[in-house]
Amino acid sequence: MSRGSASGRAASLDDADPLGRFRSRFVTVDDVVAYLDGNSLGRPLAVTPARLARFAETAWGGRLIRGWDEGWMEEPERVGDELGRIVLGAGPGQVVVGDSTSILLYKAVRAAVALDPSRTEVVLSAGDFPTDRFVLQGVAAELGLTLVAIDAPPDGGVDPEHVAAAVGPRTAAVVLSHVAYRSASITDVEAVTAVAHAAGAAVVWDLSHSVGALPIRLDGWGVDLAVGCSYKYLNGGPGAPAFLYARRDLIPRLRQPIQGWMGADQPFAMGERYVPDAGIRRFLSGTPSIVAMQPLRDMLEVIDEAGVDAIRAKSERLTAFAVELVDDLLEPFGARLASPRDVGLRGSHVTVDHPAFPTMLPALHRRGVVPDFRRPDGLRLGLSPLSTSFAEVEAGVLAIRDELQVAR
Amino acid sequence: MSRGSASGRAASLDDADPLGRFRSRFVTVDDVVAYLDGNSLGRPLAVTPARLARFAETAWGGRLIRGWDEGWMEEPERVGDELGRIVLGAGPGQVVVGDSTSILLYKAVRAAVALDPSRTEVVLSAGDFPTDRFVLQGVAAELGLTLVAIDAPPDGGVDPEHVAAAVGPRTAAVVLSHVAYRSASITDVEAVTAVAHAAGAAVVWDLSHSVGALPIRLDGWGVDLAVGCSYKYLNGGPGAPAFLYARRDLIPRLRQPIQGWMGADQPFAMGERYVPDAGIRRFLSGTPSIVAMQPLRDMLEVIDEAGVDAIRAKSERLTAFAVELVDDLLEPFGARLASPRDVGLRGSHVTVDHPAFPTMLPALHRRGVVPDFRRPDGLRLGLSPLSTSFAEVEAGVLAIRDELQVAR
C-alpha cells in the first residue's frame, strides 16, 4: 500500500485540505507508509535536527554558563506562556514547563488537596490512564485520602452528572482527563469544573491527549490546575518536558512538596530557608532540561501559524474519514468502533477493537503501517492533524483490512 | 590574555598532560579564553551537536513510536548501568537516569526515611547546596521530621566525628554531599556511611559536585542511596537528567511516593493498581527525556577511555596549580583561598574570596574569562579535568589579578 494507490476520495480530501501544506514541515521516513501514532509520539519537525545541533553548538557550547543569565532561566515560563497563548487559552504567568506529566500531576494534586485539608476524598475516573490513577493511589496512601472512582462508560467521556453524583463536602479534588487515552472520548471540562466548584472541590485536568489537537480555554473554563505532556500533538520528542497550569488567583495559595532551588524565590541567594517563588515557578523543583524544550518551541510556532481551530477542523475530518473506513472495511470482519460516533465527542484518535488485534502489530509494521495497540484488543489510530494525510488514514485501514483477511 | 601568552610553566604542564589530547574533543568558542565553570555546566563534546541531530532525524524521526520497543524503554537503566560501571563504582541494576537531582533527592529521602518510620530525625549539613536543604525542609514539614544540621567548618568537609555526634537512635537518614558546592571540600563517604550505619540510619549522598571528577565506589563504600546531576563533569547539557543509585539488597524495601507508570511493574498492562517494578526502575515516575540523555552517553564513553583515576590525577594537578597561582598572584591583593589546601581534601574546583568579587564577573567576561560567583564574595574556579588546560587556569587567575589591580 502506498500513497500512489490512495483512492480518489482520500486524494481529493488531501487536495482540499487547507492544512495540507504543513505535512512537508515534518520528518518523514520511507519505510512508514501510514504513521498513525502521532498521539503517542509526534513526528519531529524537519527543522528539529538542525535546531538541536545549533542549540548544542552555539547556545550551550557558545554561551556556556552565561546562557542561564541570557534566557535559559526564564525558558520554563517563556515556553509556558507560549503554550498558554497558543494552545491552552491561558494568560501569561500561569504555565510552566519541566519535569514529566507524572511528576507535575503529583505536584498539582498535592497542591490541590492541601487547599482544604478537612476534605479527604479525591474523585477520579476508573478508566483514566494508568499514571493518573497510580499517582492518585500514591497520594491517597501517603495522605490517608479516599479515592472515589467514577465508572465512565468504556466508549464515553465522563459525564458531568456522574461527577455531580460523586462529589460532596468531603471532596478535595476532581482529577480527570480531557480526552480519554483509549476511546478518545471528550469530557466537558467547563461543565465538570463547574460541578466540582459547586461542591467546593478543586479540579486538576490532564490534557495530555488533547493539547495541540483540541481547542482549550483554561482561563475561560475556570480551571484550577492542569497538566499535560508535550510529546504527542506538540511534537516535543520522546520524553519531552511536561507543563503545568495554575490559575493566577490561586497560585499564592498553592504549595507543592518538592522544594527544589529552581522553584525558590531567589535561587542564587543560597538562603537558609526555602521560600517559594511568588508565581508559577513555585511548581519547579530542579533544573529543567533546556535541550529537551527546543523542539517544542518550533512546534508551537507552527501551531500558531496553522491555528488551533483549523487544526481541530482537520482533526474532525480525519477521524470522520477513519470512522467511515472502519465501518466500510473493518466492521464486516467483526471489528468494533471503540470511540464515540459523534465527532463532537471525539478527540483526535479512533480506537477499533477486534480479537485479532493483539498479535497484529508486527504484520502491520511490515506493511509500513504504524498504529498503537491498547489492551485488551484495540488498535488506536492517532491522527495528528498537522502531519497526517487522509491517504495515510486510508492506507492504514486498508492494511488492517488485509491483515484481517489473512487472519480469517 | 590569550593562550599564546601562557607562561612556560602552564605550557609545560599542558605539554606533559597525558589527558591533554582530550581537550580537542570538546566544542570551544573564540570569545572564551578561560572557561572555569565546567563544574556548573560542562562544555558539549564536539560530537554532541551531530549526535542530537542524528537522534532527532533517524531515531525519533525514523523509528518513531517503534523506538520505545527498540531500546528507549531501557535507556534509563542502560545509561544508569554505564554510569555505575564507569563513574560510580556500582554494579548493574542499581542506577537509573531521569528527572532532576531535586526530584530524585526527594524520592531518595522519602524512600530512606520510610525504612523505619519510628525514626524521626534527618541529619544534614548547614552548608549544603540550597536544593538539598530545601528538599529536606519540605520532606520534614510534610512528615513531621526534625532536621539536625551539622555546622561544618566553612572551608572543610563534614567530619565523621561531627556526624557521629549528630546521629542516634532517632536518626532515620543522613543526607550529605560528597564534595561541597562552595569550598570543594571532600567528605569521606565511606567513613560517614559507616558512622550512620552504626547508628542504624540510612545514608543519601548527593554526588553532583564529584561525579565524573573523583573516584567513587558506591558498592564498596556500602552506600544506601545516592543522587547526582549530569550537567557538570558529565557534560550532559543544561538541565540534563539526573541519576539515582540504590543498593541492590535495599531496593525491594524502598518505596518512593510518585507512583508513575514508568516505575510500575508492567507499564503497558494498564493495570488497576500500581505495583512497583521489582528493580531500580521503581524510582522512575513519568517518561524520561530520551533526547536529553544522548549527550551524556557520549561523555561516558570519553570518561571510560580516559579513566577516572587519570582524571582525578589531572584534577589534582589543575587545582594545585590554581592554588599556587592564587597564592602568588591574588593573595597579595587580599584574596583568600576558601578551599582546602590539602589536595586530598579538595574536589575539582577552587574557591577564592575577596570583597571585590561580587561585582567582578562582567569585567572578567569581557576578558573572556568565565568563572562562577558564589555568595557572599567567592569566585569559584571549576576545573573540568578533560576540557580545562593549565593555560586556561593561568589566564583566568591572571585576569582576576588584573581586575583586582584595577579595583584597588
XYZ file of N, CA, C and O in Angstrom, chain A residues 27 29 31-32 35 37 40-44 48-50 52-53 55-57 60-66 68 72 99-100 102-103 106-107 110 129-131 133-135 137-138 142 181 231 235-239 257-261 264 266-274 285-292 295 365 370 374-375, chain B residues 27 29 31-32 35 37 40-44 48-50 52-53 55-57 60-66 68 72 99-100 102-103 106-107 110 129-131 133-135 137-138 142 181 231 235-239 257-261 264 266-274 285-292 295 365 370 374-375:
632
model
N 9.606 15.570 9.468
C 10.479 14.497 9.001
C 9.604 13.309 8.606
O 8.699 12.915 9.356
N 9.768 9.232 6.685
C 10.722 8.142 6.529
C 10.108 7.127 5.582
O 8.902 6.876 5.612
N 10.116 3.915 5.115
C 9.520 2.620 5.447
C 8.181 2.748 6.181
O 7.582 1.740 6.524
N 7.749 3.963 6.415
C 6.449 4.151 7.078
C 5.472 4.803 6.101
O 5.594 5.974 5.762
N 1.751 6.666 9.312
C 2.101 6.808 10.724
C 0.849 7.228 11.475
O 0.373 8.356 11.346
N 0.392 7.001 14.889
C 0.656 7.005 16.321
C 1.244 8.336 16.779
O 1.985 8.398 17.750
N 0.940 9.169 20.316
C 1.864 8.631 21.317
C 3.199 9.353 21.224
O 3.791 9.715 22.233
N 3.678 9.532 20.008
C 4.924 10.264 19.780
C 4.812 10.977 18.441
O 4.870 10.342 17.388
N 4.647 12.290 18.488
C 4.572 13.064 17.261
C 5.878 13.018 16.488
O 6.946 12.856 17.067
N 5.778 13.147 15.172
C 6.975 13.215 14.324
C 7.788 14.467 14.672
O 7.213 15.494 15.032
N 9.098 14.435 14.474
C 9.859 15.688 14.603
C 9.566 16.612 13.422
O 9.298 16.146 12.310
N 13.834 20.378 13.346
C 14.257 19.984 14.699
C 15.697 19.465 14.780
O 16.445 19.877 15.685
N 16.119 18.578 13.871
C 17.512 18.112 13.989
C 18.511 19.271 13.982
O 19.391 19.344 14.859
N 18.345 20.191 13.043
C 19.284 21.320 12.980
C 19.118 22.236 14.192
O 20.098 22.810 14.690
N 18.380 21.345 17.237
C 19.079 20.731 18.369
C 20.592 20.866 18.217
O 21.302 21.168 19.167
N 21.064 20.640 16.996
C 22.506 20.748 16.761
C 22.982 22.175 17.002
O 24.012 22.413 17.643
N 21.555 24.417 18.854
C 21.492 24.737 20.282
C 22.757 24.238 20.988
O 23.374 24.959 21.783
N 23.142 22.990 20.703
C 24.321 22.427 21.379
C 25.590 23.188 20.985
O 26.444 23.487 21.828
N 25.689 23.543 19.718
C 26.913 24.177 19.219
C 27.027 25.628 19.689
O 28.050 26.025 20.235
N 24.539 26.253 24.041
C 25.260 25.540 25.112
C 26.770 25.694 24.929
O 27.459 26.173 25.837
N 27.287 25.332 23.773
C 28.733 25.363 23.563
C 29.294 26.770 23.480
O 30.433 27.025 23.867
N 28.493 27.701 22.965
C 28.997 29.058 22.752
C 28.783 29.976 23.936
O 29.665 30.748 24.311
N 27.630 29.904 24.519
C 27.340 30.797 25.657
C 27.745 30.140 26.961
O 27.907 30.803 27.968
N 27.810 28.829 26.986
C 28.220 28.102 28.195
C 27.376 28.561 29.383
O 26.172 28.763 29.235
N 27.957 28.709 30.540
C 27.162 29.019 31.735
C 26.415 30.346 31.577
O 25.366 30.567 32.221
N 26.916 31.231 30.728
C 26.260 32.533 30.553
C 24.845 32.391 30.006
O 24.009 33.272 30.169
N 22.473 30.714 31.089
C 21.451 30.762 32.149
C 21.022 32.193 32.447
O 19.862 32.445 32.763
N 17.939 31.108 29.568
C 17.510 29.756 29.938
C 16.735 29.763 31.255
O 15.801 28.975 31.419
N 9.945 18.862 34.134
C 9.606 17.558 34.715
C 8.852 16.674 33.703
O 8.986 16.859 32.500
N 8.097 15.724 34.230
C 7.264 14.856 33.397
C 5.816 15.037 33.851
O 5.560 15.615 34.906
N 3.785 12.851 35.030
C 3.543 12.167 36.307
C 4.012 13.028 37.483
O 3.321 13.145 38.498
N 5.204 13.600 37.355
C 5.747 14.435 38.441
C 4.860 15.663 38.634
O 4.513 16.025 39.771
N 1.597 14.829 40.235
C 1.800 14.652 41.685
C 1.812 16.012 42.384
O 1.122 16.220 43.376
N 2.579 16.934 41.835
C 2.662 18.267 42.454
C 1.298 18.966 42.444
O 0.891 19.585 43.424
N -1.085 17.230 44.941
C -0.689 17.559 46.319
C -1.083 19.001 46.652
O -1.543 19.298 47.755
N -5.953 7.014 32.388
C -4.640 6.482 32.050
C -3.940 6.015 33.331
O -4.060 6.650 34.373
N -3.197 4.888 33.249
C -2.595 4.330 34.469
C -1.838 5.349 35.317
O -1.993 5.360 36.529
N -1.011 6.180 34.681
C -0.181 7.047 35.524
C -1.054 7.955 36.368
O -0.736 8.246 37.518
N -4.065 7.291 37.582
C -4.617 6.505 38.687
C -3.537 6.118 39.685
O -3.734 6.184 40.892
N -2.365 5.742 39.148
C -1.270 5.318 40.031
C -0.793 6.481 40.916
O -0.542 6.306 42.107
N -0.628 7.636 40.299
C -0.178 8.790 41.080
C -1.182 9.085 42.189
O -0.811 9.333 43.337
N -3.286 6.974 43.575
C -3.202 5.919 44.603
C -2.069 6.231 45.584
O -2.215 6.042 46.800
N -0.948 6.711 45.042
C 0.183 7.040 45.901
C -0.118 8.204 46.826
O 0.171 8.156 48.024
N -0.336 8.075 50.982
C 0.528 8.820 51.916
C -0.251 9.816 52.753
O 0.152 10.127 53.867
N -7.597 8.343 27.028
C -6.456 7.820 26.273
C -6.840 6.671 25.358
O -6.231 6.464 24.318
N 4.850 15.473 24.124
C 5.429 14.605 23.084
C 4.387 14.013 22.145
O 4.729 13.252 21.257
N 4.654 17.434 19.551
C 5.838 17.003 18.811
C 7.154 17.399 19.482
O 8.105 17.800 18.824
N 7.199 17.258 20.807
C 8.389 17.664 21.572
C 9.482 16.616 21.625
O 10.582 16.910 22.086
N 9.188 15.389 21.173
C 10.218 14.337 21.210
C 10.015 13.388 22.376
O 9.336 13.723 23.345
N 10.644 12.181 22.282
C 10.425 11.161 23.308
C 10.811 11.647 24.706
O 11.954 12.004 24.943
N 9.823 11.648 25.597
C 10.083 12.091 26.964
C 10.230 13.595 27.113
O 10.795 14.066 28.100
N 5.169 19.833 47.368
C 6.115 19.388 48.393
C 7.569 19.241 47.963
O 8.429 19.068 48.823
N 7.859 19.297 46.668
C 9.251 19.048 46.236
C 9.962 20.395 46.081
O 10.042 20.981 45.001
N 10.482 20.866 47.210
C 11.008 22.228 47.313
C 12.433 22.343 46.791
O 13.376 22.453 47.558
N 12.584 22.349 45.489
C 13.927 22.499 44.924
C 14.267 23.961 44.691
O 13.389 24.830 44.702
N 15.546 24.197 44.436
C 16.010 25.594 44.320
C 15.408 26.329 43.144
O 15.217 27.546 43.209
N 12.394 28.201 44.063
C 12.546 29.127 45.193
C 12.505 30.572 44.717
O 12.762 30.871 43.547
N 14.466 33.155 45.360
C 15.743 33.649 44.832
C 16.755 32.513 44.843
O 17.530 32.378 45.787
N 16.790 31.741 43.764
C 17.613 30.526 43.767
C 19.081 30.791 44.124
O 19.710 29.993 44.801
N 19.607 31.919 43.674
C 21.040 32.141 43.865
C 21.372 32.916 45.138
O 22.522 33.241 45.395
N 20.329 33.203 45.925
C 20.594 33.792 47.240
C 21.211 32.739 48.149
O 21.858 33.071 49.136
N 21.036 31.467 47.787
C 21.561 30.367 48.600
C 21.114 30.543 50.056
O 21.874 30.341 50.997
N 19.885 30.976 50.208
C 19.364 31.305 51.541
C 19.194 30.100 52.438
O 19.361 28.948 52.023
N 18.855 30.411 53.666
C 18.784 29.354 54.648
C 17.492 28.550 54.515
O 17.491 27.340 54.617
N 16.394 29.279 54.292
C 15.101 28.600 54.243
C 14.459 28.750 52.863
O 14.575 29.784 52.216
N 13.758 27.710 52.455
C 13.035 27.736 51.186
C 11.853 28.693 51.277
O 11.007 28.566 52.159
N 11.162 22.427 40.541
C 11.974 21.887 41.635
C 13.448 21.969 41.245
O 14.170 22.842 41.693
N 13.898 21.034 40.396
C 15.289 21.063 39.952
C 15.436 21.797 38.635
O 14.499 22.436 38.141
N 16.611 21.679 38.050
C 16.925 22.362 36.806
C 16.219 21.663 35.646
O 16.447 20.480 35.413
N 15.348 22.358 34.935
C 14.645 21.707 33.816
C 15.562 21.571 32.604
O 16.490 22.361 32.431
N 15.296 20.565 31.786
C 16.142 20.337 30.606
C 15.859 21.381 29.534
O 14.781 21.396 28.934
N 16.838 22.222 29.294
C 16.690 23.251 28.266
C 16.827 22.627 26.874
O 16.108 22.990 25.942
N 17.723 21.659 26.737
C 17.884 20.967 25.456
C 16.542 20.363 25.024
O 16.098 20.539 23.886
N 15.880 19.695 25.965
C 14.660 18.960 25.620
C 13.476 19.871 25.320
O 12.469 19.421 24.788
N 12.664 21.414 20.710
C 11.739 21.018 19.633
C 10.338 21.600 19.822
O 9.689 22.024 18.854
N 3.409 -3.402 10.907
C 4.704 -2.717 10.774
C 5.393 -3.135 9.478
O 5.992 -2.306 8.793
N 1.846 2.020 11.074
C 2.229 2.093 12.487
C 1.121 2.737 13.315
O 1.099 3.952 13.501
N -3.755 -0.969 22.206
C -4.161 -0.744 23.590
C -5.021 -1.910 24.045
O -5.961 -2.313 23.362
N -4.651 -2.435 25.203
C -5.352 -3.595 25.748
C -6.840 -3.352 25.931
O -7.226 -2.224 26.191
N 33.641 21.189 22.209
C 33.361 22.432 21.488
C 34.077 23.575 22.218
O 33.988 23.688 23.441
N 35.018 27.981 21.898
C 34.447 29.166 21.302
C 35.458 30.298 21.457
O 36.151 30.401 22.472
N 35.465 33.521 21.907
C 35.432 34.624 22.875
C 35.677 34.184 24.316
O 35.652 35.015 25.216
N 35.891 32.892 24.525
C 36.182 32.422 25.880
C 37.627 31.898 25.926
O 37.942 30.852 25.371
N 37.572 28.961 30.295
C 36.271 28.543 30.812
C 36.501 27.820 32.133
O 37.014 26.700 32.160
N 34.083 27.224 34.518
C 32.802 26.923 35.136
C 32.231 25.599 34.626
O 31.030 25.401 34.591
N 29.726 23.958 36.729
C 28.311 24.353 36.717
C 27.643 23.818 35.454
O 26.531 23.309 35.496
N 28.334 23.983 34.326
C 27.839 23.470 33.054
C 29.032 23.079 32.201
O 29.750 23.938 31.689
N 29.230 21.779 32.065
C 30.339 21.304 31.238
C 30.140 21.656 29.776
O 29.011 21.788 29.300
N 31.250 21.829 29.055
C 31.179 22.071 27.610
C 30.551 20.876 26.901
O 30.734 19.739 27.332
N 29.900 21.111 25.761
C 29.480 19.951 24.954
C 30.688 19.293 24.295
O 31.669 19.962 23.969
N 28.559 16.153 20.057
C 27.198 16.282 20.594
C 26.193 16.928 19.633
O 25.075 16.414 19.480
N 26.554 18.036 18.981
C 25.560 18.616 18.062
C 25.078 17.614 17.010
O 23.863 17.445 16.812
N 26.016 16.913 16.396
C 25.619 15.941 15.374
C 24.876 14.758 15.989
O 23.953 14.213 15.385
N 22.840 14.849 18.535
C 21.457 15.262 18.780
C 20.676 15.338 17.471
O 19.515 14.908 17.396
N 21.306 15.888 16.449
C 20.629 15.996 15.149
C 20.310 14.611 14.599
O 19.205 14.345 14.108
N 19.980 11.859 16.278
C 18.923 11.231 17.081
C 17.552 11.701 16.613
O 16.635 10.888 16.437
N 17.410 13.004 16.424
C 16.097 13.530 16.012
C 15.715 13.022 14.627
O 14.563 12.652 14.376
N 16.687 12.988 13.733
C 16.401 12.618 12.341
C 16.128 11.116 12.203
O 15.117 10.721 11.621
N 14.302 9.254 16.520
C 12.944 9.777 16.733
C 12.171 9.831 15.410
O 11.092 9.236 15.285
N 12.728 10.501 14.409
C 12.010 10.678 13.149
C 11.882 9.400 12.347
O 10.907 9.195 11.628
N 12.892 8.522 12.459
C 12.904 7.325 11.627
C 12.206 6.145 12.279
O 11.437 5.424 11.643
N 12.445 5.942 13.551
C 11.832 4.794 14.222
C 10.478 5.169 14.813
O 9.674 4.298 15.122
N 10.289 6.462 15.071
C 9.010 6.941 15.619
C 8.653 6.132 16.874
O 9.527 5.854 17.684
N 7.392 5.787 17.031
C 6.983 5.117 18.281
C 7.707 3.791 18.475
O 7.881 3.320 19.612
N 8.173 3.175 17.380
C 8.861 1.893 17.495
C 10.134 1.991 18.324
O 10.621 0.995 18.860
N 10.545 3.111 21.188
C 10.345 2.706 22.594
C 10.541 1.210 22.779
O 11.037 0.767 23.813
N 14.562 2.573 23.785
C 14.376 3.749 24.652
C 13.825 3.361 26.021
O 14.181 3.975 27.020
N 14.493 12.481 35.478
C 14.106 13.564 36.377
C 15.256 14.559 36.578
O 16.132 14.681 35.738
N 15.192 15.293 37.679
C 16.260 16.223 38.048
C 16.808 15.782 39.403
O 16.207 14.952 40.082
N 16.873 17.393 42.174
C 15.948 17.729 43.261
C 14.832 16.693 43.378
O 14.475 16.270 44.478
N 14.275 16.309 42.242
C 13.194 15.316 42.258
C 13.720 13.976 42.784
O 13.089 13.341 43.641
N 14.356 14.048 46.448
C 13.080 13.907 47.171
C 12.677 12.438 47.260
O 12.334 11.932 48.330
N 12.739 11.761 46.126
C 12.359 10.341 46.121
C 13.282 9.518 47.027
O 12.823 8.634 47.765
N 12.583 10.357 50.721
C 11.301 9.779 51.139
C 11.435 8.253 51.314
O 10.894 7.668 52.259
N 24.265 22.541 49.597
C 23.655 23.277 48.499
C 22.173 23.515 48.802
O 21.500 22.650 49.365
N 21.664 24.708 48.425
C 20.281 25.045 48.781
C 19.259 23.964 48.458
O 18.397 23.652 49.275
N 19.331 23.387 47.244
C 18.263 22.444 46.898
C 18.231 21.269 47.864
O 17.177 20.765 48.210
N 19.060 21.310 51.082
C 18.448 21.754 52.329
C 16.953 22.020 52.139
O 16.136 21.659 52.982
N 16.618 22.647 51.008
C 15.212 22.976 50.749
C 14.356 21.715 50.619
O 13.244 21.641 51.156
N 14.852 20.747 49.866
C 14.097 19.499 49.704
C 13.876 18.851 51.071
O 12.779 18.387 51.389
N 13.831 20.346 53.991
C 12.861 21.139 54.759
C 11.430 20.744 54.370
O 10.547 20.635 55.222
N 11.233 20.538 53.075
C 9.900 20.161 52.606
C 9.492 18.786 53.115
O 8.372 18.592 53.599
N 6.366 17.942 55.740
C 5.191 17.113 55.433
C 5.122 15.857 56.291
O 4.027 15.352 56.550
N 29.601 22.279 47.495
C 29.440 23.088 46.274
C 30.263 24.371 46.320
O 30.676 24.881 45.281
N 25.067 17.456 34.446
C 25.429 18.597 33.591
C 26.733 19.270 34.001
O 27.128 20.240 33.384
N 28.994 16.564 31.504
C 28.787 17.279 30.246
C 27.501 16.891 29.520
O 27.475 16.764 28.297
N 26.421 16.744 30.282
C 25.151 16.309 29.704
C 24.320 17.430 29.102
O 23.314 17.169 28.445
N 24.701 18.696 29.352
C 23.930 19.817 28.801
C 23.032 20.445 29.851
O 22.729 19.838 30.879
N 22.593 21.694 29.581
C 21.809 22.429 30.580
C 20.521 21.696 30.968
O 19.689 21.419 30.129
N 20.426 21.376 32.254
C 19.247 20.670 32.740
C 19.204 19.200 32.376
O 18.145 18.578 32.398
N 7.159 8.005 46.642
C 5.721 8.309 46.607
C 5.151 8.713 45.242
O 3.933 8.775 45.110
N 5.990 8.985 44.253
C 5.461 9.475 42.966
C 5.299 8.291 42.018
O 6.144 7.976 41.188
N 4.154 7.652 42.153
C 3.894 6.364 41.501
C 3.453 6.524 40.057
O 2.286 6.336 39.736
N 4.378 6.854 39.177
C 4.033 6.980 37.766
C 4.158 5.649 37.034
O 4.769 4.702 37.527
N 3.608 5.619 35.841
C 3.562 4.340 35.099
C 4.941 3.815 34.713
O 5.139 2.602 34.619
N 6.269 1.463 37.176
C 5.395 0.331 37.507
C 5.962 -0.961 36.940
O 6.752 -0.970 35.995
N 4.526 -3.377 35.188
C 4.221 -3.604 33.767
C 3.469 -2.395 33.232
O 2.232 -2.380 33.225
N 4.222 -1.387 32.749
C 3.577 -0.123 32.375
C 2.439 -0.297 31.369
O 1.436 0.397 31.461
N 2.581 -1.225 30.447
C 1.583 -1.320 29.390
C 0.472 -2.322 29.693
O -0.405 -2.562 28.867
N 0.525 -2.882 30.905
C -0.595 -3.719 31.312
C -1.801 -2.843 31.600
O -2.936 -3.310 31.593
N -1.542 -1.554 31.828
C -2.627 -0.613 32.126
C -3.474 -1.170 33.279
O -4.696 -1.078 33.266
N -2.801 -1.768 34.234
C -3.476 -2.440 35.330
C -4.220 -1.494 36.254
O -4.127 -0.269 36.141
N -4.938 -2.119 37.163
C -5.778 -1.320 38.036
C -4.979 -0.672 39.147
O -5.191 0.485 39.487
N -4.059 -1.439 39.738
C -3.303 -0.922 40.868
C -1.824 -0.837 40.540
O -1.277 -1.670 39.832
N -1.197 0.194 41.085
C 0.246 0.375 40.914
C 1.007 -0.700 41.670
O 0.811 -0.886 42.875
N 9.125 7.718 37.412
C 7.710 8.078 37.534
C 7.125 8.259 36.137
O 6.458 7.382 35.626
N 7.402 9.404 35.497
C 6.911 9.647 34.150
C 7.937 9.244 33.103
O 8.961 8.636 33.406
N 7.649 9.621 31.865
C 8.518 9.270 30.751
C 9.780 10.133 30.796
O 9.690 11.358 30.753
N 10.944 9.527 30.906
C 12.175 10.322 30.949
C 12.552 10.825 29.562
O 12.212 10.211 28.560
N 13.245 11.956 29.534
C 13.628 12.537 28.244
C 14.761 11.753 27.610
O 15.891 11.751 28.088
N 14.437 11.103 26.508
C 15.458 10.320 25.800
C 16.393 11.261 25.032
O 17.602 11.038 24.972
N 15.843 12.312 24.465
C 16.673 13.298 23.758
C 17.759 13.827 24.695
O 18.942 13.878 24.350
N 17.344 14.200 25.918
C 18.273 14.845 26.836
C 19.339 13.894 27.372
O 20.324 14.332 27.965
N 23.621 13.348 24.997
C 24.986 13.876 25.191
C 25.754 13.111 26.268
O 26.956 12.826 26.116
N 34.180 38.513 32.198
C 33.590 38.021 30.949
C 34.134 38.799 29.759
O 34.413 38.224 28.703
N 35.622 33.050 32.293
C 34.286 32.710 32.792
C 34.398 31.770 33.992
O 34.380 30.553 33.843
N 29.979 32.797 43.812
C 29.174 32.217 44.885
C 29.213 33.144 46.089
O 30.263 33.591 46.508
N 28.027 33.448 46.591
C 27.898 34.365 47.727
C 28.703 33.900 48.937
O 28.867 32.710 49.109
